[in-house]
Structure formats: structure tokens, C-alpha cells
XYZ file of C-alpha atoms in Angstrom:
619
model
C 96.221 143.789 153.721
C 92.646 143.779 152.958
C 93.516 140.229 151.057
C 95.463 138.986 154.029
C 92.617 139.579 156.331
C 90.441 137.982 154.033
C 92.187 134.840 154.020
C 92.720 134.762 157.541
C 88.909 135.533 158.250
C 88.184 132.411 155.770
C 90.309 130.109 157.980
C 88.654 131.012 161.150
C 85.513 130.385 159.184
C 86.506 127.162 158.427
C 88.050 125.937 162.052
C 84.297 127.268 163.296
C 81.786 125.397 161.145
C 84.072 122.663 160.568
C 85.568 121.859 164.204
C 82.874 118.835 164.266
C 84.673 117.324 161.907
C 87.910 117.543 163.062
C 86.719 116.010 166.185
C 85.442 113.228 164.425
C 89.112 113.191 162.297
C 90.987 112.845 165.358
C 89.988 109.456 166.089
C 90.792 107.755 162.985
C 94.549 108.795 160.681
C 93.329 109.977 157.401
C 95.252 108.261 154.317
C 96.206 111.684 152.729
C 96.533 114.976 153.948
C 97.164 118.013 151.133
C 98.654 121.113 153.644
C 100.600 123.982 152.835
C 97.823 124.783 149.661
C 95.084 127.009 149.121
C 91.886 124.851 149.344
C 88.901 126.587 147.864
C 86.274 124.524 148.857
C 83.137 126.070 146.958
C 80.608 125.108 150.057
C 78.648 128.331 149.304
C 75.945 126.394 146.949
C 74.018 129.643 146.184
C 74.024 130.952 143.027
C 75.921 133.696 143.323
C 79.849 134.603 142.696
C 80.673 133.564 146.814
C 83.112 130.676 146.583
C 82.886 130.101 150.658
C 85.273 128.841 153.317
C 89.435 128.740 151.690
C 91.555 126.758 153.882
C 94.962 125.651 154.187
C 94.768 121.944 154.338
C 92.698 119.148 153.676
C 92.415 115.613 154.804
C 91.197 112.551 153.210
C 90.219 109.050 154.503
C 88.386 105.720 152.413
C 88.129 107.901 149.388
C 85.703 110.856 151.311
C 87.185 114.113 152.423
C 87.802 114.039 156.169
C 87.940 117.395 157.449
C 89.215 120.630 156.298
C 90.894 123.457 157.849
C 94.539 125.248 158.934
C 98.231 123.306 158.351
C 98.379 123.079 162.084
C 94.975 121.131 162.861
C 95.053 118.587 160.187
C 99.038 118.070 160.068
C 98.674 116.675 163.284
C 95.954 113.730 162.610
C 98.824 112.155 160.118
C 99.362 108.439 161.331
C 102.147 106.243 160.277
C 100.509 105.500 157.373
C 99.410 109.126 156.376
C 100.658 110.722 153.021
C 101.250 114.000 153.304
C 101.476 116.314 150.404
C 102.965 119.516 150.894
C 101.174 121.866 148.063
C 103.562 125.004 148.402
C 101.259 127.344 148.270
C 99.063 125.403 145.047
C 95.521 126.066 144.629
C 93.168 122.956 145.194
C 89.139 123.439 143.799
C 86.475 120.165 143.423
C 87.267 118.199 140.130
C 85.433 119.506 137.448
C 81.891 118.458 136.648
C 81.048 118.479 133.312
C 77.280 118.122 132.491
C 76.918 117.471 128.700
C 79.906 116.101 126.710
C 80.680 113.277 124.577
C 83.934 111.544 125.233
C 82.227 108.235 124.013
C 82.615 110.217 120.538
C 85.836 111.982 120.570
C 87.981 109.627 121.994
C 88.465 107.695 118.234
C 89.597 111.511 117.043
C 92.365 110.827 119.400
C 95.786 109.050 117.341
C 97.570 108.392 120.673
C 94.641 106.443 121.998
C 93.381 104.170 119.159
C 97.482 103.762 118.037
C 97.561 102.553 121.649
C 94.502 99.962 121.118
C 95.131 98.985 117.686
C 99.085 99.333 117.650
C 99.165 97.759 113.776
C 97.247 97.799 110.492
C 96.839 94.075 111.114
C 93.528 94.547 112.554
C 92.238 98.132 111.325
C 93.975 100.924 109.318
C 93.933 104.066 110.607
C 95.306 106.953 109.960
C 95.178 110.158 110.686
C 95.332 114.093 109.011
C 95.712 116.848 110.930
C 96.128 119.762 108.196
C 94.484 122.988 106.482
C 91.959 122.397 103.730
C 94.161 122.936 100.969
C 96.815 120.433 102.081
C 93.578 117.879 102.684
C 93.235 118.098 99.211
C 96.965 117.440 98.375
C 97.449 114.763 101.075
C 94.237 112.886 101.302
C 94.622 111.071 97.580
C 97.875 109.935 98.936
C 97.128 108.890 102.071
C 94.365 106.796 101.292
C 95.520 105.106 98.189
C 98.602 103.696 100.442
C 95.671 103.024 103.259
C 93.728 100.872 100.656
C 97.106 98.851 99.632
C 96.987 97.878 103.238
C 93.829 96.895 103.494
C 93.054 95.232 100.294
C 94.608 92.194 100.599
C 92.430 91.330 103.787
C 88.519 92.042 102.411
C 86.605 93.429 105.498
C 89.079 95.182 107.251
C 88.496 98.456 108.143
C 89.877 101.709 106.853
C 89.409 104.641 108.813
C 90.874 107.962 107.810
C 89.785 111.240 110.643
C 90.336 114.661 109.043
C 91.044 116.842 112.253
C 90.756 120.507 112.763
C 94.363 121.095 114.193
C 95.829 121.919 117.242
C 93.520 124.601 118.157
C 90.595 123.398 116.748
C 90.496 125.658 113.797
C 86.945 126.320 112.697
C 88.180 128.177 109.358
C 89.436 124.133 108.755
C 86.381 122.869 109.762
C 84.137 124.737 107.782
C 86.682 123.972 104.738
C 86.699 120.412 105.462
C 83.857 119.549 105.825
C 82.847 121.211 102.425
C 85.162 118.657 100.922
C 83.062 115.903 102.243
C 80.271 115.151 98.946
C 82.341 116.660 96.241
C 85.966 116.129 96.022
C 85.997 112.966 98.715
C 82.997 111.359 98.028
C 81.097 107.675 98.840
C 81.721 106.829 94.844
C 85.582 107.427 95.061
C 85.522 104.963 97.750
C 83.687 102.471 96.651
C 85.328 102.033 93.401
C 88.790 102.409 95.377
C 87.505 99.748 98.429
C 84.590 98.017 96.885
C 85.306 94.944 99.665
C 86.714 96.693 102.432
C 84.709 99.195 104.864
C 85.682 102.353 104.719
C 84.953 105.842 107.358
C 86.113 108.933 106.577
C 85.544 110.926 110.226
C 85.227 114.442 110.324
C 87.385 116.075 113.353
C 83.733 116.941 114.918
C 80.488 115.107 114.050
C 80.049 113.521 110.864
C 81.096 110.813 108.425
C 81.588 109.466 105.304
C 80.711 105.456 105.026
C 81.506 103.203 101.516
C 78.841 101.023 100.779
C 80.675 98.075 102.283
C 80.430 100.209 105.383
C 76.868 100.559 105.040
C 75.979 96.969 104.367
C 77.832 95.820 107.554
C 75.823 98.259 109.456
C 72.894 96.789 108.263
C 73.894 93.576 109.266
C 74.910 94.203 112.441
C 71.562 96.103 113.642
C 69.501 93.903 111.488
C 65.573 93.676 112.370
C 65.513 96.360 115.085
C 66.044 99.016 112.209
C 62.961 97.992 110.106
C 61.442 99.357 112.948
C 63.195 103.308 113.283
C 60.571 106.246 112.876
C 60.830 106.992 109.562
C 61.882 110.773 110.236
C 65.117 109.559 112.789
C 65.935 107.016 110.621
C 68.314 109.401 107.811
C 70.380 110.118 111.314
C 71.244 106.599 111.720
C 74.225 105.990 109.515
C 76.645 108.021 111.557
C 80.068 107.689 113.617
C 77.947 107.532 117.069
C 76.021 104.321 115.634
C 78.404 102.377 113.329
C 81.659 102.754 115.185
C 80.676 101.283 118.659
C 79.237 98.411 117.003
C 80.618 97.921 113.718
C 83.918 99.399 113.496
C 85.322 98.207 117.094
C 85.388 94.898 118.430
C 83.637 95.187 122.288
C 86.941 94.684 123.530
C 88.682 97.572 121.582
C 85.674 99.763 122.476
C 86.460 98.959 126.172
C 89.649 100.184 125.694
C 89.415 103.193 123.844
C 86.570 104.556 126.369
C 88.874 103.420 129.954
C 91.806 105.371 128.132
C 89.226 108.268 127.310
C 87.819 109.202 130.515
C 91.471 108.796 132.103
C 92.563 110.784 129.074
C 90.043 113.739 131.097
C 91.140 113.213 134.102
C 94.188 115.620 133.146
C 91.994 117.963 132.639
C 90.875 118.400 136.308
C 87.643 116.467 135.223
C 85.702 114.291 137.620
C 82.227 113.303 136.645
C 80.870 113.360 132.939
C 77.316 113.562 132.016
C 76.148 112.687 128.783
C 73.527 110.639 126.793
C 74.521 107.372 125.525
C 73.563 106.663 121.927
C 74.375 103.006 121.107
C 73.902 100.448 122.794
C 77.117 99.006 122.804
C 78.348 102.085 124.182
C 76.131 101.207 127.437
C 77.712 98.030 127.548
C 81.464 99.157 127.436
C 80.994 101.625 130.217
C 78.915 99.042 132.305
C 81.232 96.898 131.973
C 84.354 98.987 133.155
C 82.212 100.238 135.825
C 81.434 96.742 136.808
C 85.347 96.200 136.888
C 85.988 99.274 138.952
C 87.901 100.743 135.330
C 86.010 103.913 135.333
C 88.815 106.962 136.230
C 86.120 109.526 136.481
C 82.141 109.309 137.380
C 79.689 108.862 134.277
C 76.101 109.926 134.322
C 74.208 108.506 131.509
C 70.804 109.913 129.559
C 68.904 107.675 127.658
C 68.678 108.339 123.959
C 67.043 106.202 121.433
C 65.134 108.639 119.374
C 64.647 106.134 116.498
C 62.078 104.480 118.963
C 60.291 107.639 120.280
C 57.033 105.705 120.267
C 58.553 103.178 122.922
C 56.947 105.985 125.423
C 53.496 105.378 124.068
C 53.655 101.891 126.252
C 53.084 103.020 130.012
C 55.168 100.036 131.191
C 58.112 100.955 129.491
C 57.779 104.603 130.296
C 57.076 103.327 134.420
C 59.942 100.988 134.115
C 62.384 103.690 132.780
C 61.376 106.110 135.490
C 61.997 103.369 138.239
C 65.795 103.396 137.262
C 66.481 106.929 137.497
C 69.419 107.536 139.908
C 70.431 103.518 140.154
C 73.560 102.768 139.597
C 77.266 102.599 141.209
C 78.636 105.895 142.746
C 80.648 105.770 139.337
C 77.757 105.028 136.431
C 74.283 105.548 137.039
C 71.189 106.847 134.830
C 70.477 109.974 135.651
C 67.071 110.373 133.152
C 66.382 110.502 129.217
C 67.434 112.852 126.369
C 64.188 113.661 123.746
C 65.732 114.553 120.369
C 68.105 116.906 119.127
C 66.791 120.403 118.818
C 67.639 122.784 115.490
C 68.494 126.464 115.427
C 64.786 127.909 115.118
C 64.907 131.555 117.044
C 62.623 133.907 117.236
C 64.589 136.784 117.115
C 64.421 139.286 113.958
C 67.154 138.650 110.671
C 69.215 141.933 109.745
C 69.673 140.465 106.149
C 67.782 138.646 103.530
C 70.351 135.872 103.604
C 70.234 135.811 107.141
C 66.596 135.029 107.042
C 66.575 132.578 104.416
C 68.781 130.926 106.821
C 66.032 130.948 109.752
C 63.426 130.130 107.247
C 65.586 126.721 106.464
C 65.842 125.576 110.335
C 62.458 126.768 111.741
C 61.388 123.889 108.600
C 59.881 120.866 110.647
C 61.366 121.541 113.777
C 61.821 118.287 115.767
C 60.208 119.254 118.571
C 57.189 119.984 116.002
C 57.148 116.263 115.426
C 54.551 114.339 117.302
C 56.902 111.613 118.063
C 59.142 113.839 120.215
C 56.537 115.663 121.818
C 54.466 112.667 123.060
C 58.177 111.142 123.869
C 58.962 114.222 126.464
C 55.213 114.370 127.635
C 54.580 110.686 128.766
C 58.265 110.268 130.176
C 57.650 113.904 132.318
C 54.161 112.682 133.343
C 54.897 109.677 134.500
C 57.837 111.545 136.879
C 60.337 111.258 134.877
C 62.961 113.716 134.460
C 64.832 115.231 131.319
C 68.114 115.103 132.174
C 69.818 116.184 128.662
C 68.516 117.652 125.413
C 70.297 118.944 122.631
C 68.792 122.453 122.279
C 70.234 125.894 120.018
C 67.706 128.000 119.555
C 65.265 130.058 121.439
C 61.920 129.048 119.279
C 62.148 124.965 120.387
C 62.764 126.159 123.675
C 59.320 127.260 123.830
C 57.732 124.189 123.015
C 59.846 122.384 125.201
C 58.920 124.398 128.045
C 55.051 124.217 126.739
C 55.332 120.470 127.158
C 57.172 119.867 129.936
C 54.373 121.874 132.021
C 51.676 120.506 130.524
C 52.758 117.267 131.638
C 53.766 118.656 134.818
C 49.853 119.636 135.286
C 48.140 116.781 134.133
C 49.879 114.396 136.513
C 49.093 116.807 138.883
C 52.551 117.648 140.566
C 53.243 120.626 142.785
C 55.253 123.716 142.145
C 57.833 121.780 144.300
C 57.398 118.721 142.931
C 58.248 119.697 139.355
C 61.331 121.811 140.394
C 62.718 118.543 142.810
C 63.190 116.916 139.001
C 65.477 120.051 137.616
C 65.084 119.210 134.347
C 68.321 120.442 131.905
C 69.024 121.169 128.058
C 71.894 121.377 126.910
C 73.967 124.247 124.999
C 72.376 127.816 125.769
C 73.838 128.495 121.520
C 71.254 131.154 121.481
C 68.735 130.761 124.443
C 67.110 131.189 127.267
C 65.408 134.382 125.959
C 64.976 136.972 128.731
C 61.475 135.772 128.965
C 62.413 132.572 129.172
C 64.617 132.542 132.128
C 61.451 132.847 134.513
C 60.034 129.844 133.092
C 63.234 128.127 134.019
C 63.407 129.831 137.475
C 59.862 128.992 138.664
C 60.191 124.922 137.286
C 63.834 124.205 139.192
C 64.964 123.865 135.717
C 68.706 124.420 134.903
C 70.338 124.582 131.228
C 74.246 123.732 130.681
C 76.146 125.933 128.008
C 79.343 125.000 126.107
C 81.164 128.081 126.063
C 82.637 126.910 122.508
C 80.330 128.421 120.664
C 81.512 131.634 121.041
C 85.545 130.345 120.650
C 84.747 128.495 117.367
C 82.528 130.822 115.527
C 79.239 130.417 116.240
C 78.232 133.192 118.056
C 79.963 134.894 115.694
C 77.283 133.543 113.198
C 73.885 134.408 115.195
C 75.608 137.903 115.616
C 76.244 137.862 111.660
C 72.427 136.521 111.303
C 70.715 138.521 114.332
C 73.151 141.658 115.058
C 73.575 142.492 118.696
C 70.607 140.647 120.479
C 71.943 137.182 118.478
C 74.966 137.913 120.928
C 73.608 139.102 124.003
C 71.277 136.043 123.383
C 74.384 133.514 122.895
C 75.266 131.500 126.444
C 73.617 134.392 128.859
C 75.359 133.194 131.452
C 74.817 136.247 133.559
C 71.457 136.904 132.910
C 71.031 133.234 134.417
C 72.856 134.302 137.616
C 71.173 137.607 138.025
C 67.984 135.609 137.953
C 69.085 132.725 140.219
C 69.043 129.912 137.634
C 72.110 127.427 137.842
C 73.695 126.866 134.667
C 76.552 123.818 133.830
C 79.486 123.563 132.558
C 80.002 121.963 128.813
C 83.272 121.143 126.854
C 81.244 119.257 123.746
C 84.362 119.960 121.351
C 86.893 116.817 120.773
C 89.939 118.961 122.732
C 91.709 115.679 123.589
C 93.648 115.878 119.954
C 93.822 119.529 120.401
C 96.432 121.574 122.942
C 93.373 123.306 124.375
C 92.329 122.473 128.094
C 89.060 123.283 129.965
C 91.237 126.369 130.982
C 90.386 127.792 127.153
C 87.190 127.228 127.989
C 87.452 129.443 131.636
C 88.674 131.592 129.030
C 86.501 131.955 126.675
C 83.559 132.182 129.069
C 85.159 134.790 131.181
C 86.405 137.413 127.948
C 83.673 135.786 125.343
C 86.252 135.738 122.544
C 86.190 134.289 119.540
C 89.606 132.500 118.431
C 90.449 135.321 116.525
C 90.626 137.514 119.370
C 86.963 139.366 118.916
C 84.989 139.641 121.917
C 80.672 139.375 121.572
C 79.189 141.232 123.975
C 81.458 141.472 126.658
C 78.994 143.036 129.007
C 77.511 139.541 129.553
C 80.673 138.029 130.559
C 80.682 136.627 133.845
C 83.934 136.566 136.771
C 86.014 133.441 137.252
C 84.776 132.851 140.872
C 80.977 132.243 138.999
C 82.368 130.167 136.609
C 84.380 128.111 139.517
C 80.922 127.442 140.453
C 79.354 126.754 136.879
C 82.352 123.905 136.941
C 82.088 122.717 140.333
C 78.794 122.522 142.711
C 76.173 123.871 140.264
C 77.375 120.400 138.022
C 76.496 118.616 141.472
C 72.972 119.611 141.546
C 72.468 118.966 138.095
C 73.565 115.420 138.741
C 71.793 115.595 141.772
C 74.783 114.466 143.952
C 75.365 117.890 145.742
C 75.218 116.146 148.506
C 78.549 114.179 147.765
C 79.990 115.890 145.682
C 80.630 119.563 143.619
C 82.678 120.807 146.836
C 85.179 120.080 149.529
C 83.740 119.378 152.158
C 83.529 116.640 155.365
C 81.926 113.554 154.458
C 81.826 114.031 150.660
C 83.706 112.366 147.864
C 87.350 113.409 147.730
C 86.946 114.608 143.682
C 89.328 117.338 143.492
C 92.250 118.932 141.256
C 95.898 120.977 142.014
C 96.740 123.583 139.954
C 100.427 124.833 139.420
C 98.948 128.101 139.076
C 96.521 130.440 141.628
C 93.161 130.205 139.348
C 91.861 133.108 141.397
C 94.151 135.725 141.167
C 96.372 134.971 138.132
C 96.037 137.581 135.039
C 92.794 136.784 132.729
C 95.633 135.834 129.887
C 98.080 133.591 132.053
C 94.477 131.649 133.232
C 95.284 129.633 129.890
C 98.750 128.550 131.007
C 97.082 126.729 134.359
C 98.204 123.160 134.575
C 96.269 120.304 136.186
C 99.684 118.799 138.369
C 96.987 116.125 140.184
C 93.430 114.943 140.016
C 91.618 112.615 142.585
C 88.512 110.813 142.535
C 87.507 109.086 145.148
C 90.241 110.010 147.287
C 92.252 107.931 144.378
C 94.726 109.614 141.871
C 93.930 109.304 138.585
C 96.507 111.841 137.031
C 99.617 113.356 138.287
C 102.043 115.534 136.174
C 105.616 114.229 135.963
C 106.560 117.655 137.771
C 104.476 116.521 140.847
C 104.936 112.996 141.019
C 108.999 114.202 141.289
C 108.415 116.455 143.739
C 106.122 114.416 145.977
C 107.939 110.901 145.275
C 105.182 109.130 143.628
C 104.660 107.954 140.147
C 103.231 109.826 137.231
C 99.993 108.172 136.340
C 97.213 109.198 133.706
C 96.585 108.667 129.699
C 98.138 111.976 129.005
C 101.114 111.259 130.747
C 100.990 107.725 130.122
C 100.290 108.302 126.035
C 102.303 111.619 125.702
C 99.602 114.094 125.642
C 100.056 117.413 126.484
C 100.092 116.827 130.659
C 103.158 114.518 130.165
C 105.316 117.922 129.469
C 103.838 119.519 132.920
């Protein structure tokens, strides 16, 4: 009963704050009308677990929702033209913002897509291994002896073998892997194998290893502007994020492989993707499907060109970077700049003498230490500019961060409000805010995204290892950011699109903080689904500062939205997993539908999933 009257109070909430906009609705059909559903519209923007007005229906019109409220008000503004969608009861929540991921770098870790783009080895061969350790070390000589019989005959085509992690993203394979890389694969082995064809062995995460045939076609292709790389960036540059927009893929291919990437997410109940762009080329591709209305999800874009750090010493480019903060389409726009990557320096105490040898090796020559990052964050934040990214783990950068984001703060001589309007972000939360941190963020605006991850694929399970207790209590305090009213964001930044996880693992993980062997890390800091709904949704909108438009369902903003085969708020913690995405709109405009749905409503199935046979082309 008491849920009942809950509901029913809800709708009445809705039909009285809302009633202006059916009056509005009433003199124009809308183009689509969901009824019959549970709409959870997330217009509560505080930051608290309150997920606001649930409705019944919801009505769309040019792309923007129209109104929302009960079956009976909205069912009856249907014109002749008006699709209606009968939900049966489904839940419908704002697509999913996600505020730091790279999709730009896992969608060549995903076989269906590049097999899609390059069908044959006549252009590139690829292939692809997807197995334990042990059988890498059986299969790999195989593999990429039959690889290089391809290739040879043709010199300067590319081979490109991706060791992946498995289905579930198995970090026991990653670690093992990855220790492969340098010892039994190494660059020698491939260069005597390929000395006159490239070769890229990707990892399933980050990393590479490049043939010296790879290398020199790097060099040619960047040429002069990498004489001029800070010598301390400069080791980071021969990596997948650099050589493989604009060495290994043609523009076109690159194109390609990014339009079928972000549709890819759009089965995933993802609408808007923020992340800094690395290579130029990778600016280009999604300009250019922007620019051909291509884009299936919104893309918010943080510079990052850290080998050129000292391009912020010149006030003119500094002024002219801060003039182009929020331009853009309502699909691509720059939303600010991304420093440096941060390291794992904490301050916390080791329980071991291994453990601190550990800290002692990443609190060496921390990069925010470096002069070239610091004056790089300082001028940009002086001149009004705003951070809108940075790659930070642990709690001891933070600091210095912080230190310099204030100081420039004072000496351009902004108000308190003035410096919280810019809501700065880093990215991760691995081990920080501190508790004494979390003030610092509170009284600057400042918000931090976390990628829940961490705990799933063993790294929490590390700074627990390294720091006992406090290393987990310390690992994405996501309720220690709510209790002090500090937004936090949503982060996938783990290549799931060759994996059968969905942002629901994430949910998941966040909600029990379990690892993927079942062991929870402080569980007392877990937060409740309706605060994550909320992480996902509006609080991404005010980091991309489009809460305005977007982050909930409500009249006037952008229809971004998802259905769900399965109530997210009330199903058990363990069947949260099993939630499908049935339909995601942006814009008012479908982007994915489930075979399932598109039966049952008479429309066609559309999306890369269920286009490419990912896992949404089974829902």
C-alpha cells in the first residue's frame, strides 16, 4: 500500500508542476508518446538519493521531451501521425551520461567492429585472441606466424594482433598478459619475423607493442612537430592512442570504426560521452561525423596535448583556447582541457615493506611535480579556463592539483562563485578525495567522476593489500561525496564492448563494491541504486554543464532516454545485472532497439550491437 500511494502521490506531483506543459502540448501532436511505463524522470537535481516526479507517460516532439505525466493526459495529444509505444509496465530513466571514457580507444579491441570495416586481410591483418595466459603462449606463435604469411607478400601492410582479457574482463589475464609483453613476445621477435611490414601487438586495455617498421612510420607520419615534445612526455608517445588514429587507419576507416563505436554504446543506455581527445586525427573523425549528423550519442571533448604543455606559456593561445569552451553542435563540443595524467602517489601509511617500496616508486617525479604541468593547469585556470578532465589515482597529486587550481583562482582574482560556476572535474576517485579533501572540492564547485572498475578488476583490492582498511574506505568514496554534497560522475573507462559486461555490472559493482571474485571492500561505503541513478543521469549533466537540457526528463529538454525490460528500482541487487537496454533515444531519435522490442512495437531493430551481433542482438 504504502508503495501504491507513493506512486500515485508522484503522479499528482507530476500533473501539478507539469500542467504548463501539457497546456502548451495540446496545441501541437507530439511525434512519440511512451504510455503505459514507469517514467522516472530524475528532476530532483540535488544531491541527494530523491529521484523526483515518476510518471506514467511521456511525450516527445522535434527531438525535445514534450510533457510528462498520467496515460490518460498525454494519450490523448496523439495526432495522426503520433507513435505510440505502449511500455507494459517498462521502466524509462535519462540515457546515461558518462563523464570520462574512451571509446575512441576501445573500439579497435572490438573484432565485430574492425571485421566490419576491414572485412579482408587485403588491406590490414587482424586478428584477434581472446584466451588465458597460458594458451597466449601456445596460440600466439601460431597465430602470428600464419598473420605474417599474409602480410609478407605486400611490405607495409599492417599486422595487428589484440590480446583480450575475455568475456568478463579477467584481470588475473590481464596481469598475466601483459607480463608476456617484453619477454616471451617481444619488439626483436617481430622484427626479425616482419622486418618490412608494421606490426602492433594491442593489449586488451592500454598498451602496445610496435616493430620497428611500426615505429619508423610513426615517425614519418608526425614528422617535425615531434622534435618539438617535452622531453619528459615524449617516452608516452609511441602508444595505441597516437599511432593507430594516424598511422594504422586510413581517415576513412577511423571514421568508421568511431560512428560504429558510439552506436556500439548506445545499447548500453548511453547518451553523451565525455572524454579527452588525444590525437589529432581523432578530432577530425568525430568532427567530421558530427558535421554529417553521424554521431549516435553526444561527445564532449577535453583537450589533451601534454607533449606541448608549454603551448600555455603563450597568453594568446591560452585566451584563444578559453574562448572555445562550450562551442560546438548540441552533439560535439569542447567542454575544457585535460593537464596530464596523474600517478598513484597517496599519502596514506604502507602496512608492509613491499607495500611501501611500492609508494616510494610512484610518489618518484610525480607529474604534477613537473613544472610543465603545473604552469599548464595554472595559466589555462587563470585565464578562466576550466579543467574539465584529468587523469588522477591517488590522494598526494590531488593536493597539488587543488594547490594550483586556487592559486590561480586568486591571482586572477575570481570570486568564491566565480570559481565554483567553472566545476572543475578529475577523473577516477582510485584512491581519493581524502576526507579532508572533500571540503576543498565542496567550497570550489568542483566535482570528481569515479569508474567503479577499480574495485571489480582488482584494484582496490591492491590499495587495500598496500594500505589495509583506509586504502578501501579511501577507494571511490562515493558516499562520503554525497554526505558532503559534492556531485560525483559516472565512469565505464574499461573496453566492455568485447566483453558480456554492461554498465549494469558497473550499477553493480558500485552498489555491493565487489570485486569479480565475489569479495566486497568496505561495504559500509556503498551507496543505494536511486544515488547512483543520479551519479548516471543529472549529476553527468552538470558536469557537462547541459543540466539545463539534459540529465532528466523533463519539458523542453532533449529527449535522451533508455527502456529497460526490467524495473531498475525494485528488482533484487543480483537480477540488477540481467537488466536489458530494449531502446535508447537521443534526440527524440532511436539509436538502438532490441529485436524483442522492435517485434513487439512493429519497428525495426536498429543499433551496432544488434546490427554486428553483439550481445543486445539476443535481447
Amino acid at each position: 500500500m504504502i508503495k501504491k500511494s507513493l506512486v500515485f502521490t508522484m503522479l499528482a506531483v507530476v500533473g501539478l508542476f507539469w500542467g504548463s506543459g501539457l497546456l502548451q502540448a495540446q496545441q501541437q501532436a507530439p511525434d512519440t508518446i511512451l504510455y503505459n511505463g514507469k517514467i522516472v524522470t530524475v528532476n530532483n537535481h540535488e544531491v541527494n538519493a530523491n529521484l523526483g516526479a515518476i510518471a506514467q507517460a511521456l511525450a516527445i516532439r522535434e527531438g525535445k521531451v514534450l510533457a510528462v505525466g498520467t496515460d490518460a493526459d498525454l494519450r490523448r495529444l496523439a495526432g495522426a501521425n503520433t507513435k505510440s509505444i505502449d511500455l507494459k509496465g517498462r521502466t524509462v530513466t535519462p540515457g546515461f551520461i558518462v563523464t570520462h571514457d574512451h571509446p575512441q580507444d576501445w573500439n579497435s579491441l572490438n573484432e565485430k567492429i574492425i571485421r566490419k570495416v576491414i572485412p579482408s586481410d587485403d588491406v590490414h591483418v587482424e586478428r584477434f585472441l581472446s584466451v588465458s595466459p597460458e594458451e597466449v603462449l601456445k596460440q600466439f606463435p601460431r597465430v602470428f606466424d600464419e598473420a605474417v604469411q599474409k602480410a609478407t607478400p605486400t611490405p607495409g601492410k599492417w599486422i595487428r594482433i589484440s590480446l583480450l582479457y575475455g568475456k568478463d574482463f579477467n584481470y588475473e589475464w590481464r596481469n598475466g598478459i601483459n607480463a608476456l609483453i617484453g619477454r616471451q613476445i617481444n619488439k626483436q621477435m617481430l622484427d626479425l619475423a616482419a622486418p618490412n611490414n608494421p606490426v602492433q601487438i594491442r593489449l586488451g586495455f592500454t598498451g602496445s607493442l610496435f616493430n620497428q617498421k611500426a615505429i619508423d612510420m610513426t615517425d614519418a607520419v608526425y614528422g617535425a612537430a615531434m622534435k618539438n615534445f617535452l622531453p619528459e612526455a615524449s617516452r608516452e608517445f609511441y602508444g595505441y592512442r597516437y599511432v593507430e588514429p594516424a598511422v594504422v587507419y586510413t581517415p576513412a576507416q577511423l571514421i568508421e570504426i568511431y560512428r560504429l563505436g558510439l552506436s556500439w554504446y548506445t545499447g548500453y543506455g548511453q547518451t553523451l560521452n565525455g572524454t579527452a581527445l588525444y590525437s589529432p586525427m581523432q578530432i577530425r573523425a568525430y568532427r567530421t561525423l558530427d558535421r554529417r549528423k553521424q554521431l549516435a550519442m553526444r561527445f564532449s571533448w577535453s583537450w589533451f596535448w601534454s607533449f606541448r604543455n608549454d603551448f600555455f606559456e603563450d597568453p594568446y593561445f591560452v585566451e584563444a583556447l578559453v574562448a572555445l569552451e562550450g562551442l560546438g553542435s548540441d552533439y560535439f563540443w569542447l567542454d575544457g582541457m585535460d593537464p596530464e595524467h596523474g600517478g598513484n602517489c597517496s599519502k596514506l601509511t604502507p602496512i608492509s615493506p613491499e607495500a611501501e617500496a611500492r609508494k616510494a616508486r610512484a610518489c618518484t617525479n610525480t607529474q604534477y611535480s613537473r613544472q610543465s604541468v603545473s604552469r599548464a593547469l595554472y595559466e589555462y585556470v587563470k585565464a578562466g579556463g576550466r579543467m574539465s578532465g584529468n587523469h588522477m589515482m591517488g590522494d598526494d597529486e590531488i593536493d597539488l592539483m587543488l594547490d594550483t587550481i586556487e592559486k590561480a583562482s586568486k591571482d586572477a582574482g575570481m570570486t568564491p562563485d566565480e570559481i565554483r560556476a567553472k566545476r572543475h572535474i578529475s577523473n577516477h576517485m582510485t584512491m581519493y578525495p581524502r576526507t579532508d579533501q572533500i571540503p576543498r572540492y565542496k567550497s570550489m564547485g568542483m566535482m570528481t567522476s569515479g569508474f567503479d572498475f577499480a574495485l571489480y578488476d582488482g584494484m582496490v583490492r591492491e590499495n587495500t593489500r598496500d594500505y589495509g582498511e583506509r586504502g578501501a574506505v579511501q577507494s571511490l568514496p562515493r558516499k562520503a561525496m554525497f554526505e558532503a554534497g559534492v556531485m560525483n560522475n559516472l565512469e565505464n573507462d574499461r573496453p566492455i564492448e568485447y566483453t558480456d559486461l554492461t554498465f549494469f555490472d558497473i550499477f553493480y559493482t558500485a552498489l555491493t563494491r565487489k570485486d569479480q571474485n565475489g569479495t566486497a571492500y568496505a561495504p559500509a561505503t556503498a551507496i543505494d541504486r536511486q544515488s547512483m541513478m543520479k551519479v548516471a543521469t543529472i549529476f553527468g549533466a552538470y558536469a557537462a554543464k547541459k543540466e539545463s537540457v539534459l540529465g532528466s526528463l523533463e519539458p523542453g529538454k532533449w529527449a535522451d532516454l533508455t527502456v529497460m525490460d526490467k524495473d531498475y528500482l525494485t528488482v533484487s541487487i543480483e537480477e540488477l545485472r540481467k537488466i536489458h537496454i530494449l531502446m535508447t533515444m537521443v534526440g527524440g531519435k532511436i539509436e538502438h532497439m532490441a529485436p524483442s522490442a522492435a517485434r513487439e512495437w512493429g519497428m525495426q531493430p536498429v543499433g551496432a550491437q544488434v546490427e554486428l551481433g553483439g550481445l543486445a542482438s539476443q535481447w
